[in-house]
Amino acid sequence: MKILTLALYNDLTRKKEKFIPIEEGKVRFYSCGPTVYDYFHVGNARPFIVFDVLRRWLEHEGYKVTFVQNFTDIDDKMIHRAHQEHITVAELAEKFIAEYNKDADALGIRRPDVSPRATEHIPEIINTIERIIANGHAYVSEGDVYFDIQSWPKYGSLCKQNLEDLEAGARVEPGEKKKDPLDFALWKAEKPGEPSWESPWGKGRPGWHIECSAMSSKYLGDNIDIHSGGVDLMFPHHENEAAQSEAATNNGKPFVNYWLHNGFLLIDSEKMSKSLGNFLTARAAIEKYPPLALRFFMLSAHYRSPINFTPEGLEQAAAGVSRLRNCKSDLDFAAKTRTGDSDFDINKFHDELKELDKKFSDAMNDDFNTAAAMGILFDVVSLINTSLKNHDKLPEEFFTASKNALNTYDEILGVIGPDEAECENDNESAEIEALIQERTQARKAKNFARSDEIRDTLKARGIILEDTPQGTKWKKEL
RNA sequence: GGCGGUAUAGCCAAGUGGUAAGGCAGAGGACUGCAAAUCCUUUACCCCCAGUUCGAAUCUGGGUGCCGCCUCCA
């Protein structure tokens, strides 16, 4: 099937739809970020990685993307944790925002264009709530402000539940403060010992959902193209967000045109979550597995499918990354030693690359099918490897085109990474090269004991030697 | 109970009506001093039962298994 333009599965319509941005050539993209009360876990890492790749793909396709991802730095969990740690909520937030950035950077997740924090947008939040009240969709109750879901006929349209079913499932105590058990807090009255801000309804703090409405509107406008997050955010978070945002503008326009939700990351075939206690922090995962393998793993299944986090899965991913990296390093080595006149059919090669590139684009444009796209990447690798195998000398154009192709795909997927052997200016490289020289001499002298010793010594340091007809090349273990 | 997802080789996984991408692992071969990498060859009754169709992994109906949401949660 040929898809010329991007199609995305929209959870609002539950259909794959052609992507048409609000403003030609631009994408307004809001992604739900972490609540910064702890390290994030590998389940959280999935949307961060996956939607980062979507962002990169959109940019690759020529869109000017404004990518906003919030930090939730005030809510019940923040308050509890700060109490436990005997620090302020602000200190807790500061710490885990820094930790988030550390882990996200390690995972190759690009920083958002804007990373707004809830506590830095209290005026915007209050303003949004005021507009919702003014439009008749929220009410004040003893210092709290609640969204009045009965006043909002569309409520339930994202999660496709009718109100009766939702209410049947709602275990929330109706309480005297709420008119309807499904009504949710926009503003919570101050409780002793909790951070609070002045508001028209007295001191208090924002509810969970309202920050996204307020900040999204501030940085992206009232109507945005893409809003993403995990499936569990569909209800109630995104349902509530949509209701709030649309009730605030009350202009009949949708808050979000395309709702995207990633499937869960499972561990032992069960949902990974902090409440179940079966989670692995991204920090721990990074210490255990190469970040490239973690990315590869996340992208090896379609983003909407559940994915099962297992040691075998990660080992397989790491092996896949190695194959990609080997291709790159073989290419770099051959470029230095085997460039020259050749009967290689460069035109045919260009055509084949072009055809694969088309397939890659089709896969990415077909609801962002990274699993299929990675399959194509491996086809590219096979094409390069075969060419390398079948020709002693290859034209410079071959190397340029091959490297460009790999680099382009790596800029989008981020699963290959840099080639350490290419960084020749440091002392380590010089030392390795010297040992390789010594080993080459030993091999010439048929002193295989010494040559194997050198190879083993380096292997123990994570340096892999490979002998080729053009000499010995080295690479770092993943 | 309501809503939704999913079932493809030993493992992971794509596939959106024309008789199954890709990766990992395994086997055999080439190459190598030995390795490693790479290349070549090799591995699928697409959960079950009906149905629609000239033709279905793909559509319909019915089963069965697994998962998720409906409550803080990516």
Coordinates of C-alpha atoms in Angstrom, one line a residue, chain A residues 4 13 42 64-65 69 100 109 126 158-159 191 193 198 226 273 291 295 310 316 320 324 346 349 375 411 419 429 431:
Chain A
L4 CA 2.1 9.6 0.2
T13 CA -12.3 9.0 15.9
V42 CA 11.0 2.4 31.7
K64 CA 8.3 23.3 11.8
V65 CA 7.4 21.5 15.0
Q69 CA 6.2 18.8 27.3
Y100 CA 14.6 13.6 34.4
I109 CA 15.5 12.1 23.9
I126 CA -6.5 30.8 37.3
L158 CA -12.7 10.7 23.9
C159 CA -12.9 7.5 26.0
K191 CA -4.9 22.3 53.3
G193 CA 1.1 22.3 55.3
E198 CA -3.8 33.2 46.1
I226 CA -1.2 16.6 18.3
S273 CA 3.5 0.8 37.4
P291 CA 20.6 3.2 25.9
R295 CA 15.6 2.8 22.1
T310 CA 12.1 -8.8 29.3
Q316 CA 17.8 -9.2 21.2
G320 CA 20.2 -5.7 16.6
L324 CA 23.5 -1.7 12.7
I346 CA 26.7 3.1 -8.5
F349 CA 23.0 1.3 -5.9
G375 CA 12.9 -3.6 8.9
E411 CA 18.9 11.1 13.1
D419 CA 31.4 5.4 15.9
S429 CA 42.7 5.7 20.5
E431 CA 47.1 3.6 22.7

